[in-house]
Coordinates of C-alpha atoms in Angstrom, one line a residue:
M23 CA 10.6 10.9 -30.0
T24 CA 13.5 9.9 -27.7
H25 CA 14.5 6.4 -27.0
A26 CA 13.0 6.7 -23.5
A27 CA 9.6 7.9 -24.8
A28 CA 9.6 5.1 -27.4
L29 CA 10.2 2.5 -24.7
L30 CA 7.7 3.8 -22.2
P31 CA 4.7 1.8 -23.5
L32 CA 6.8 -1.3 -23.2
T33 CA 6.6 -1.0 -19.4
V34 CA 2.9 -2.0 -19.7
A35 CA 3.1 -4.3 -22.7
W36 CA 6.1 -6.4 -21.4
P37 CA 4.4 -7.8 -18.3
L38 CA 1.1 -8.3 -20.2
L39 CA 3.0 -10.3 -22.8
G40 CA 4.7 -12.3 -20.1
A41 CA 1.3 -13.1 -18.5
V42 CA -0.1 -14.3 -21.8
L43 CA 3.0 -16.6 -22.4
L44 CA 2.8 -18.1 -18.9
A45 CA -1.0 -18.5 -19.0
G46 CA -0.9 -20.1 -22.5
P47 CA 2.3 -21.9 -23.6
G48 CA 3.5 -21.9 -19.9
R49 CA 1.0 -24.6 -19.0
W50 CA 3.4 -27.1 -20.7
L51 CA 6.3 -25.9 -18.6
P52 CA 7.3 -27.6 -15.3
R53 CA 6.9 -25.5 -12.3
L54 CA 10.6 -24.7 -12.1
G55 CA 10.6 -23.6 -15.8
A56 CA 7.6 -21.3 -15.3
D57 CA 9.2 -19.8 -12.2
A58 CA 12.4 -19.2 -14.0
L59 CA 10.7 -17.7 -17.0
A60 CA 8.6 -15.4 -14.8
S61 CA 11.6 -14.3 -12.8
A62 CA 13.7 -13.5 -15.9
W63 CA 10.7 -11.6 -17.3
A64 CA 10.3 -9.6 -14.1
T65 CA 14.0 -8.8 -14.0
A66 CA 13.9 -7.4 -17.4
Q67 CA 10.9 -5.2 -16.5
L68 CA 12.8 -4.0 -13.4
A69 CA 15.9 -3.1 -15.4
L70 CA 13.8 -1.3 -18.0
L71 CA 12.0 0.8 -15.3
A72 CA 15.2 1.5 -13.5
W73 CA 16.7 2.9 -16.7
L74 CA 13.6 5.0 -17.4
W75 CA 13.6 6.4 -13.8
S76 CA 17.2 7.4 -14.4
A77 CA 16.5 8.8 -17.8
A78 CA 13.5 11.0 -16.5
G79 CA 16.1 13.1 -14.6
D80 CA 14.7 16.5 -13.8
G81 CA 11.9 16.4 -16.3
R82 CA 9.2 14.0 -17.5
I83 CA 9.1 11.4 -20.3
I84 CA 6.0 11.8 -22.4
S85 CA 4.9 9.2 -24.9
W86 CA 1.8 9.4 -27.1
V87 CA 1.1 5.7 -28.0
A88 CA 1.1 5.1 -31.8
A89 CA 2.1 8.8 -32.3
W90 CA -1.5 10.0 -31.9
T91 CA -0.4 13.4 -30.7
P92 CA -2.8 16.3 -29.9
V93 CA -4.1 18.4 -32.8
D94 CA -5.0 22.0 -31.9
G95 CA -5.0 21.0 -28.2
H96 CA -7.4 18.1 -28.7
S97 CA -6.5 14.4 -28.5
V98 CA -7.9 11.0 -28.8
G99 CA -4.7 9.2 -28.3
I100 CA -3.3 7.5 -25.2
V101 CA -0.6 9.4 -23.3
L102 CA 1.9 8.0 -20.8
A103 CA 3.8 10.4 -18.6
A104 CA 6.7 9.2 -16.4
D105 CA 8.1 11.5 -13.8
R106 CA 10.2 10.3 -10.9
I107 CA 7.2 9.9 -8.5
G108 CA 5.0 7.9 -10.9
G109 CA 8.0 6.1 -12.5
G110 CA 9.3 5.4 -9.0
L111 CA 6.1 3.8 -8.0
A112 CA 6.2 1.6 -11.1
L113 CA 9.8 0.7 -10.3
L114 CA 8.7 -0.2 -6.7
A115 CA 5.9 -2.4 -8.0
A116 CA 8.4 -4.1 -10.3
A117 CA 10.9 -4.7 -7.5
L118 CA 8.2 -6.1 -5.2
V119 CA 6.8 -8.4 -7.9
L120 CA 10.3 -9.8 -8.5
A121 CA 10.7 -10.3 -4.7
A122 CA 7.3 -12.1 -4.5
L123 CA 8.3 -14.3 -7.5
G124 CA 11.6 -15.2 -5.8
Y125 CA 9.9 -15.9 -2.5
S126 CA 7.3 -18.1 -4.2
W127 CA 9.8 -20.4 -5.9
H128 CA 9.6 -22.9 -3.0
Y129 CA 6.5 -21.6 -1.3
F130 CA 3.8 -23.1 -3.4
D131 CA 5.4 -26.6 -3.5
E132 CA 2.2 -28.4 -4.1
P133 CA 1.6 -30.8 -7.0
E134 CA 0.7 -28.7 -10.1
S135 CA -2.5 -30.6 -10.7
E136 CA -4.0 -29.2 -7.4
R137 CA -3.6 -25.5 -8.5
G138 CA -4.0 -25.8 -12.3
H139 CA -0.7 -25.4 -14.1
G140 CA 2.6 -24.1 -12.8
G141 CA 2.4 -20.8 -14.8
A142 CA -0.9 -19.6 -13.3
F143 CA 0.4 -17.9 -10.2
P144 CA 3.3 -16.1 -11.9
A145 CA 1.0 -15.1 -14.8
L146 CA -1.4 -13.5 -12.3
L147 CA 1.5 -11.7 -10.7
L148 CA 2.7 -10.2 -14.1
L149 CA -0.9 -9.2 -14.9
F150 CA -1.0 -7.4 -11.5
E151 CA 2.3 -5.7 -12.4
A152 CA 1.0 -4.5 -15.7
G153 CA -2.0 -2.9 -14.0
M154 CA 0.1 -1.2 -11.4
C155 CA 2.7 0.1 -13.9
G156 CA 0.0 1.4 -16.3
F157 CA -1.9 3.1 -13.4
A158 CA 1.3 4.8 -12.2
L159 CA 2.3 6.0 -15.7
T160 CA -0.8 6.9 -17.5
G161 CA -1.7 10.6 -18.2
D162 CA -5.3 9.8 -19.1
L163 CA -8.2 9.5 -16.7
F164 CA -10.1 6.8 -18.5
D165 CA -7.0 4.7 -19.0
A166 CA -6.3 5.1 -15.3
F167 CA -9.8 3.5 -14.7
V168 CA -8.9 0.6 -17.0
F169 CA -5.6 0.0 -15.3
F170 CA -7.4 0.4 -11.9
E171 CA -9.7 -2.3 -12.8
L172 CA -7.0 -4.5 -14.3
M173 CA -5.0 -4.2 -11.1
G174 CA -8.1 -5.0 -9.1
V175 CA -9.1 -8.1 -11.0
A176 CA -5.7 -9.5 -10.8
A177 CA -5.6 -8.8 -7.0
Y178 CA -9.0 -10.5 -6.5
A179 CA -7.8 -13.6 -8.3
L180 CA -4.6 -13.7 -6.4
T181 CA -6.5 -13.3 -3.1
A182 CA -8.7 -16.3 -4.0
Y183 CA -5.8 -18.3 -5.3
R184 CA -6.8 -21.1 -2.9
V185 CA -10.4 -20.9 -4.3
E186 CA -11.3 -24.4 -3.2
E187 CA -11.3 -23.2 0.4
P188 CA -14.2 -21.1 1.8
R189 CA -12.3 -18.4 3.7
P190 CA -10.1 -17.2 0.9
L191 CA -13.1 -17.1 -1.4
Q192 CA -15.0 -15.1 1.2
G193 CA -12.1 -12.6 1.6
A194 CA -11.7 -12.3 -2.1
L195 CA -15.5 -11.7 -2.6
A196 CA -15.5 -8.9 0.1
F197 CA -12.5 -7.4 -1.7
A198 CA -14.0 -7.7 -5.1
L199 CA -17.4 -6.4 -4.3
T200 CA -16.0 -3.4 -2.4
G201 CA -13.5 -2.8 -5.2
S202 CA -16.2 -3.1 -7.9
V203 CA -18.4 -0.4 -6.1
A204 CA -15.3 1.8 -6.1
G205 CA -14.8 1.2 -9.8
Y206 CA -18.4 2.2 -10.5
C207 CA -17.8 5.4 -8.5
A208 CA -14.7 6.2 -10.5
L209 CA -16.6 5.6 -13.8
L210 CA -19.4 7.9 -12.7
G211 CA -16.9 10.5 -11.8
I212 CA -15.1 10.2 -15.1
G213 CA -18.5 10.4 -16.9
L214 CA -19.4 13.6 -15.2
L215 CA -16.0 15.2 -16.1
Y216 CA -16.3 14.1 -19.7
S217 CA -19.8 15.5 -20.0
R218 CA -18.5 18.8 -18.7
T219 CA -15.2 19.1 -20.6
G220 CA -15.2 16.5 -23.5
E221 CA -11.7 15.6 -22.5
L222 CA -10.0 12.6 -20.9
A223 CA -6.4 13.5 -20.6
F224 CA -5.6 14.8 -17.0
A225 CA -4.0 18.0 -18.2
R226 CA -6.7 18.8 -20.7
I227 CA -9.6 18.2 -18.3
G228 CA -7.9 20.5 -15.8
E229 CA -7.4 23.3 -18.4
V230 CA -11.1 23.1 -19.5
L231 CA -12.4 23.0 -15.9
D232 CA -10.5 26.2 -15.1
R233 CA -12.3 28.2 -17.7
E234 CA -15.5 28.2 -15.5
P235 CA -16.0 28.7 -11.8
A236 CA -16.2 25.5 -9.7
G237 CA -19.6 24.1 -9.2
P238 CA -21.5 21.0 -8.0
V239 CA -20.5 18.9 -11.0
S240 CA -16.8 19.2 -10.3
A241 CA -17.4 18.6 -6.5
A242 CA -19.5 15.5 -7.2
A243 CA -16.9 14.2 -9.8
F244 CA -14.0 14.7 -7.4
A245 CA -15.9 13.0 -4.5
L246 CA -16.7 10.0 -6.7
I247 CA -13.1 9.6 -8.0
A248 CA -11.6 10.3 -4.5
T249 CA -13.8 7.6 -3.0
A250 CA -12.5 5.0 -5.6
M251 CA -8.9 6.0 -4.8
L252 CA -9.5 6.0 -1.0
V253 CA -11.0 2.5 -1.2
K254 CA -7.8 1.3 -2.9
A255 CA -5.7 3.2 -0.3
A256 CA -7.7 1.7 2.6
A257 CA -8.5 5.0 4.2
V258 CA -11.2 5.1 6.9
P259 CA -14.2 4.5 6.4
F260 CA -13.2 2.7 3.1
H261 CA -10.7 0.3 4.6
F262 CA -12.8 -2.6 5.7
W263 CA -11.8 -4.9 2.8
L264 CA -8.1 -4.8 3.6
P265 CA -7.8 -6.9 6.8
D266 CA -10.1 -9.6 5.4
A267 CA -8.1 -9.7 2.1
H268 CA -4.8 -9.8 3.9
A269 CA -5.9 -12.5 6.2
E270 CA -6.8 -14.9 3.4
A271 CA -4.4 -14.0 0.6
P272 CA -1.2 -16.0 0.2
S273 CA 1.7 -14.3 1.9
P274 CA 3.5 -13.4 -1.4
V275 CA 0.3 -11.6 -2.4
C276 CA 0.1 -9.7 0.9
M277 CA 3.6 -8.4 0.2
L278 CA 2.3 -6.6 -2.9
L279 CA -1.1 -5.5 -1.4
S280 CA 0.5 -3.7 1.6
G281 CA 3.9 -2.9 -0.1
V282 CA 2.6 -1.0 -3.1
M283 CA -1.0 -1.4 -4.1
V284 CA -2.5 0.7 -1.3
E285 CA 0.2 3.4 -1.9
L286 CA -1.0 3.5 -5.5
G287 CA -4.5 4.5 -4.3
L288 CA -3.0 7.5 -2.5
Y289 CA -0.9 8.3 -5.6
G290 CA -4.0 8.3 -7.8
L291 CA -5.8 10.6 -5.4
L292 CA -3.0 13.1 -5.5
R293 CA -2.3 12.8 -9.2
V294 CA -5.9 13.5 -10.1
Y295 CA -6.1 16.4 -7.7
W296 CA -2.9 18.1 -8.7
T297 CA -3.5 17.7 -12.5
V298 CA -7.3 18.1 -12.7
F299 CA -8.8 19.7 -9.7
S300 CA -6.1 22.1 -8.2
G301 CA -7.1 25.1 -10.3
P302 CA -9.9 27.6 -9.9
G303 CA -12.5 25.3 -11.5
G304 CA -11.7 22.5 -9.1
I305 CA -11.5 21.9 -5.4
P306 CA -10.2 24.7 -3.1
A307 CA -6.8 23.7 -1.6
E308 CA -8.0 24.5 1.9
A309 CA -11.0 22.2 1.5
F310 CA -8.8 19.3 0.3
R311 CA -6.2 19.9 3.0
T312 CA -8.7 20.1 5.9
T313 CA -10.8 17.1 4.8
F314 CA -7.9 14.7 4.1
L315 CA -5.9 15.7 7.2
V316 CA -8.9 14.7 9.3
V317 CA -9.4 11.5 7.2
G318 CA -5.7 10.7 7.5
A319 CA -5.6 11.2 11.3
L320 CA -8.7 9.0 11.8
T321 CA -7.2 6.4 9.5
A322 CA -3.9 6.4 11.4
L323 CA -5.5 6.2 14.9
T324 CA -8.0 3.5 13.8
G325 CA -5.2 1.4 12.3
G326 CA -3.0 1.8 15.3
V327 CA -5.7 0.8 17.9
L328 CA -6.9 -2.2 16.0
C329 CA -3.3 -3.3 15.2
W330 CA -2.4 -3.4 18.9
Q331 CA -5.4 -5.6 19.8
Q332 CA -4.8 -8.2 17.1
R333 CA -3.4 -11.7 17.7
H334 CA -3.9 -12.9 14.1
L335 CA -0.5 -11.9 12.8
K336 CA -1.7 -11.1 9.2
R337 CA -4.5 -9.0 10.4
L338 CA -2.1 -7.3 12.8
L339 CA 0.1 -6.3 9.9
A340 CA -2.9 -5.3 7.8
H341 CA -4.1 -2.9 10.4
S342 CA -0.5 -1.6 10.7
T343 CA -0.7 -0.8 7.0
V344 CA -4.0 1.1 7.6
G345 CA -2.3 3.1 10.3
H346 CA 0.8 4.0 8.2
M347 CA -1.4 4.8 5.3
G348 CA -3.1 7.4 7.4
L349 CA 0.3 9.0 8.1
F350 CA 1.1 9.0 4.4
L351 CA -2.2 10.7 3.7
C352 CA -1.7 13.3 6.4
A353 CA 1.7 14.2 4.9
A354 CA 0.5 14.3 1.3
A355 CA -2.6 16.3 2.2
L356 CA -0.5 19.2 3.3
L357 CA -0.2 19.9 -0.5
T358 CA 3.4 21.1 -0.1
P359 CA 6.5 19.6 -1.9
A360 CA 7.9 18.9 1.6
G361 CA 4.8 16.9 2.7
T362 CA 4.8 15.1 -0.7
A363 CA 8.5 14.2 -0.3
G364 CA 8.0 12.9 3.2
A365 CA 5.0 10.8 2.1
A366 CA 7.0 9.3 -0.8
L367 CA 10.1 8.5 1.3
Y368 CA 8.0 7.1 4.1
A369 CA 6.0 4.9 1.7
L370 CA 9.3 3.7 0.1
G371 CA 10.9 2.7 3.4
H372 CA 7.6 1.1 4.6
A373 CA 7.2 -1.0 1.5
G374 CA 10.4 -2.9 2.1
A375 CA 9.7 -3.3 5.9
K376 CA 6.1 -4.4 5.5
A377 CA 6.8 -6.8 2.6
A378 CA 9.5 -8.4 4.6
L379 CA 7.2 -8.8 7.7
F380 CA 4.5 -10.5 5.6
A381 CA 7.2 -12.8 4.1
L382 CA 8.3 -13.7 7.7
V383 CA 4.7 -14.4 8.7
G384 CA 4.6 -16.7 5.7
V385 CA 7.6 -18.6 7.2
L386 CA 5.5 -19.2 10.4
L387 CA 2.5 -20.4 8.3
D388 CA 4.8 -22.6 6.3
R389 CA 6.3 -24.2 9.4
F390 CA 3.4 -24.3 11.9
G391 CA 0.2 -23.8 9.9
S392 CA -0.9 -21.0 12.2
V393 CA -0.6 -17.2 12.5
D394 CA -2.0 -17.0 16.0
E395 CA 0.4 -15.0 18.2
H396 CA -0.9 -16.7 21.4
G397 CA -1.0 -20.2 20.0
L398 CA 2.6 -19.9 18.6
Y399 CA 4.0 -18.8 22.0
G400 CA 7.6 -20.0 22.1
R401 CA 7.2 -22.3 19.1
G402 CA 9.6 -20.3 16.9
R403 CA 12.6 -20.6 19.2
D404 CA 14.6 -22.6 16.6
L405 CA 13.9 -20.0 13.9
V406 CA 16.6 -17.7 15.0
A407 CA 17.1 -15.9 11.6
A408 CA 13.4 -15.4 11.1
G409 CA 13.1 -14.0 14.6
A410 CA 16.0 -11.6 14.2
L411 CA 14.6 -10.4 10.9
T412 CA 11.1 -9.9 12.4
V413 CA 12.5 -7.8 15.3
T414 CA 14.5 -5.7 12.8
G415 CA 11.3 -5.2 10.7
A416 CA 9.5 -4.0 13.9
L417 CA 12.2 -1.5 14.6
A418 CA 12.0 -0.3 11.0
L419 CA 8.2 0.2 11.4
A420 CA 8.9 2.4 14.5
G421 CA 11.0 4.7 12.4
L422 CA 14.4 3.8 13.9
P423 CA 17.2 5.8 12.2
P424 CA 18.7 5.2 9.7
F425 CA 15.9 3.1 8.1
G426 CA 14.0 4.8 5.2
T427 CA 10.8 4.8 7.4
G428 CA 12.7 6.9 9.9
L429 CA 13.9 9.4 7.2
G430 CA 10.4 9.6 5.6
K431 CA 8.8 10.1 9.0
S432 CA 11.3 12.8 9.9
V433 CA 10.7 14.7 6.7
A434 CA 6.9 14.4 7.1
E435 CA 7.1 15.6 10.7
H436 CA 9.2 18.5 9.7
A437 CA 6.6 19.5 7.0
T438 CA 3.8 19.0 9.5
V439 CA 5.3 21.3 12.2
H440 CA 4.6 24.4 10.0
E441 CA 1.2 23.4 8.6
A442 CA -0.6 21.2 11.1
P443 CA 1.3 20.9 14.4
W444 CA -1.6 19.1 16.1
L445 CA -0.6 16.0 14.0
L446 CA 2.8 15.6 15.7
P447 CA 1.5 13.3 18.5
V448 CA -0.2 11.1 15.8
F449 CA 3.2 10.8 13.9
L450 CA 4.9 9.8 17.2
L451 CA 2.2 7.4 18.6
V452 CA 1.0 5.4 15.6
P453 CA 4.3 4.0 14.4
A454 CA 5.2 3.3 18.1
V455 CA 2.0 1.4 18.7
T456 CA 2.1 -0.7 15.4
A457 CA 5.8 -1.4 15.9
G458 CA 5.2 -2.3 19.6
A459 CA 2.5 -4.8 18.5
V460 CA 4.9 -6.5 16.0
L461 CA 7.7 -6.5 18.5
R462 CA 5.4 -8.0 21.2
A463 CA 4.4 -10.8 18.8
A464 CA 8.0 -11.5 17.7
L465 CA 9.3 -11.8 21.2
R466 CA 6.4 -14.1 22.2
V467 CA 6.7 -16.3 19.1
F468 CA 10.4 -16.5 18.6
A469 CA 11.7 -16.1 22.2
G470 CA 8.8 -17.3 24.4
A471 CA 9.1 -14.0 26.2
G472 CA 6.7 -12.8 28.9
T473 CA 3.9 -14.5 30.7
T474 CA 2.0 -17.3 28.9
P475 CA -0.8 -15.5 27.0
R476 CA -4.4 -16.5 27.5
Q477 CA -5.7 -18.7 24.7
R478 CA -9.3 -17.5 25.1
H479 CA -10.8 -14.2 26.0
A480 CA -14.3 -13.2 27.0
G481 CA -15.0 -11.2 23.9
P482 CA -15.1 -12.2 20.3
E483 CA -11.7 -12.2 18.5
T484 CA -10.0 -13.5 15.4
T485 CA -7.2 -15.8 16.6
G486 CA -5.5 -17.0 13.5
S487 CA -5.3 -20.6 14.7
G488 CA -6.3 -23.4 12.5
E489 CA -5.2 -21.6 9.3
E490 CA -4.8 -23.9 6.3
P491 CA -1.1 -24.1 5.4
E492 CA -0.2 -22.5 2.1
V493 CA 2.3 -25.3 1.4
R494 CA 2.1 -29.0 1.0
D495 CA 4.4 -30.0 3.9
P496 CA 4.2 -27.6 6.9
S497 CA 6.9 -29.4 8.9
R498 CA 9.6 -29.1 6.2
R499 CA 12.8 -27.1 6.8
V500 CA 12.2 -23.5 5.8
P501 CA 13.7 -22.9 2.3
R502 CA 16.6 -20.5 2.4
V503 CA 15.1 -18.2 -0.2
M504 CA 12.2 -17.5 2.2
L505 CA 14.6 -15.8 4.5
V506 CA 16.9 -14.2 1.9
V507 CA 14.0 -12.3 0.3
P508 CA 12.9 -10.6 3.6
A509 CA 16.5 -9.9 4.5
L510 CA 17.0 -8.1 1.1
L511 CA 13.8 -6.2 1.5
L512 CA 14.8 -4.9 5.0
G513 CA 18.2 -4.0 3.5
A514 CA 16.4 -2.0 0.8
S515 CA 14.4 -0.2 3.5
L516 CA 17.7 0.6 5.2
A517 CA 19.3 1.8 2.0
V518 CA 16.5 4.3 1.4
G519 CA 17.7 6.1 4.6
L520 CA 21.4 5.8 3.8
L521 CA 21.8 6.2 0.1
P522 CA 23.4 9.7 -0.5
G523 CA 21.4 11.9 -2.8
L524 CA 18.2 9.7 -3.0
A525 CA 16.2 11.8 -0.6
H526 CA 17.2 15.0 -2.5
R527 CA 16.1 13.5 -5.8
I528 CA 12.8 12.5 -4.4
A529 CA 12.4 16.0 -3.0
E530 CA 13.1 17.4 -6.5
A531 CA 10.5 14.9 -7.9
A532 CA 8.0 16.0 -5.2
A533 CA 8.4 19.6 -6.2
R534 CA 7.7 18.8 -9.9
F535 CA 4.7 16.6 -8.8
C536 CA 3.2 19.6 -7.1
D537 CA 3.5 21.7 -10.3
P538 CA 0.3 21.2 -12.4
A539 CA 1.4 24.0 -14.9
G540 CA 4.6 22.2 -15.6
Y541 CA 2.8 18.9 -16.0
A542 CA 0.3 20.3 -18.4
A543 CA 3.0 22.0 -20.5
A544 CA 5.0 18.8 -20.8
V545 CA 2.1 16.6 -21.8
T546 CA 0.7 19.1 -24.3
G547 CA 4.0 19.9 -25.9
R548 CA 4.3 23.5 -24.7
T549 CA 7.4 25.1 -23.2
V550 CA 7.7 24.0 -19.6
P551 CA 7.9 26.9 -17.2
A552 CA 11.5 27.3 -15.9
A553 CA 10.3 28.2 -12.3
G554 CA 8.4 25.6 -10.4
P555 CA 7.8 25.0 -6.7
R556 CA 10.9 25.3 -4.5
V557 CA 12.7 22.0 -3.8
P558 CA 12.4 21.2 0.0
E559 CA 15.1 20.0 2.3
A560 CA 14.8 16.3 2.7
G561 CA 17.6 14.9 4.8
W562 CA 18.2 13.8 8.4
T563 CA 17.9 16.4 11.1
A564 CA 18.8 16.2 14.8
T565 CA 15.1 16.6 15.7
G566 CA 14.0 13.8 13.3
V567 CA 16.6 11.4 14.7
L568 CA 15.6 12.2 18.3
L569 CA 11.9 11.7 17.4
G570 CA 12.7 8.4 15.7
L571 CA 14.7 7.2 18.7
A572 CA 11.8 8.3 21.0
G573 CA 9.3 6.4 19.0
T574 CA 11.4 3.3 19.0
L575 CA 11.9 3.5 22.8
L576 CA 8.1 3.9 23.2
A577 CA 7.5 0.9 21.0
V578 CA 9.9 -1.2 23.1
A579 CA 8.3 0.0 26.3
M580 CA 4.9 -0.9 25.1
A581 CA 5.9 -4.3 24.0
A582 CA 7.6 -4.9 27.4
A583 CA 4.5 -3.8 29.2
A584 CA 2.3 -6.2 27.2
L585 CA 4.7 -9.1 27.8
W586 CA 5.6 -8.7 31.5
G587 CA 2.9 -6.3 32.7
P588 CA 0.4 -9.0 33.6
A589 CA 2.9 -10.6 36.1
L590 CA 3.4 -7.3 38.0
K591 CA 1.7 -7.0 41.3
G592 CA 0.8 -4.0 43.5
P593 CA -1.8 -1.3 43.5
A594 CA -0.2 0.7 40.6
A595 CA -0.1 -2.4 38.3
V596 CA -3.7 -3.4 39.1
A597 CA -4.9 0.2 38.5
A598 CA -3.1 0.3 35.1
R599 CA -4.6 -3.0 34.0
T600 CA -8.0 -1.9 35.1
A601 CA -7.6 1.3 33.1
A602 CA -6.5 -0.6 30.1
D603 CA -9.5 -2.9 30.3
R604 CA -11.9 0.0 30.5
L605 CA -10.2 1.7 27.6
T606 CA -10.6 -1.5 25.6
V607 CA -14.3 -1.6 26.4
L608 CA -14.8 2.0 25.5
A609 CA -12.6 2.4 22.4
V610 CA -11.7 -1.0 21.0
V611 CA -14.8 -3.1 21.3
P612 CA -17.0 -0.6 19.2
L613 CA -14.3 -0.5 16.5
R614 CA -14.0 -4.3 16.4
R615 CA -17.8 -4.6 16.1
L616 CA -17.7 -2.3 13.0
H617 CA -15.4 -4.9 11.3
S618 CA -18.2 -7.3 11.1
G619 CA -17.0 -9.3 8.1
H620 CA -20.3 -8.6 6.2
V621 CA -19.9 -7.1 2.8
G622 CA -23.1 -5.2 3.1
D623 CA -21.8 -3.3 6.1
Y624 CA -18.6 -2.5 4.2
V625 CA -20.6 -1.1 1.2
A626 CA -22.8 0.9 3.6
W627 CA -19.8 2.6 5.1
L628 CA -18.4 3.3 1.7
A629 CA -21.7 4.9 0.7
A630 CA -21.7 7.0 3.9
G631 CA -18.1 8.1 3.3
L632 CA -19.0 9.1 -0.4
A633 CA -22.0 11.1 0.9
A634 CA -19.9 12.9 3.4
L635 CA -17.2 13.8 0.8
M636 CA -19.9 15.0 -1.6
V637 CA -21.5 17.3 1.1
V638 CA -18.1 18.7 2.2
F639 CA -16.9 19.5 -1.3
A640 CA -20.3 20.8 -2.5
L641 CA -20.3 23.2 0.4
C642 CA -16.7 24.4 -0.3
T643 CA -17.1 25.0 -4.0

């Protein structure tokens, strides 16, 4: 066993051990000591994962825990498999956990007696990190379910961190109940597969399934597991929990939920498909591609429309995440190395930008106790640095070159041109709309731009006013670290688009990710086939740069129209406003009514989505 393989289990054990230390002996540490210990622990985890990502190189690191290796092809041991996609996601999770810990140093400045002890919050963050890393690195379906649940439980607890207040508790309950139903779906799907194959390792299940023709059992199992992953990924119609959870979770937690957790749901869907269901005994590629291209497009458009209509800044960013997740799903659903590379680069650039924007909304909540775009009109004029960073984050969301979002969007668009050209308008429009909404809010709040917005509207809406501050003293000077962390995150998003060689390495990793035969050979100890899928081109192109600039200009134009359009006079302006009002009544109001806030409605939509997936895949197998 190599040193890298020997150290791979430590990537899960290390944050678990840190969480135990902080939750137990950590209760006697002062808050400063607990934060310092947690940050040092997370830094060590980040360094370990960075070394393993580098050591993975062109192959995979395989580790059978406690040396319980397969005998005659059968195994009962736990296998971890790190390639540069799974390992990269674990590395991203570790980086964002460290950023959230650094941001939180002065964020929760309340007396320790009000929130338990000082180690509770960082302990939960490390527990969350252990679940995410284990989920990204496991090669076993049942272990994936265990880490899926560990990740979920920690996320529910973090969302309800201010448990003594009703709204966080309500948001966490909606999140937990929806996530629990998703967990039951995953467990049922795993049970069906185990009854059919007697195996739990991804590679072995796929090999046994491929000995017989596809049938209703594999279709039902895939629909159940896909539903669980799509709930975590917040794809339509499984996304309803996400805006409620983001609205009530502390800002550092939102950085993780939008920055990496939803991306892990998409990763889980693809990992399970490629390793288990991509063969002749699984789901036909055309059925997967068609189904999830439609789901991705609906997710992107729904997120974009609802993002534009929001004035509650956390919900605005949450719907933006839904919109971008739809684009990631569209790119990955092409089932090509180019689409996978585009999705990976896009998600990586998006993680830095979106986490930074949530951190900057936390600055507003820290200072004013509100996240209402209209109520904060012009109140952030003295927060020059926060305003500049928010505008920068909005431009990154639009895909402005050379941000990593722009590079990922460009690679995904290039892949889409050949496979599904009808998606190109979606790739141009959704980032522009979501970035335009963020830009509009930033200019209103930090510059007092445009006409004074209406405080009340005729229809029901979530304003974001009257939010409970997440800190003890909302009027204090903003701690410097709360601006340094989002600046670093935006710099990281920029680096994704600029670092030479990074895009090519991710393209190589995407090609290996789409090679189930190579994965199965590596995990079971056989000789890995020399020839795999061709490595796609993954760099800047003139067309990609032009589309990124066009999307950014469209975002700026939409923000300007929203800010100064109401003051325009003349028949053309009146006609445009009338058309916009009619469009709102026809398209937006029904969508808003679907987001009722009732958990029963969310579960009903989850059941409807599951039934639809079962019917589609049963008909196609």
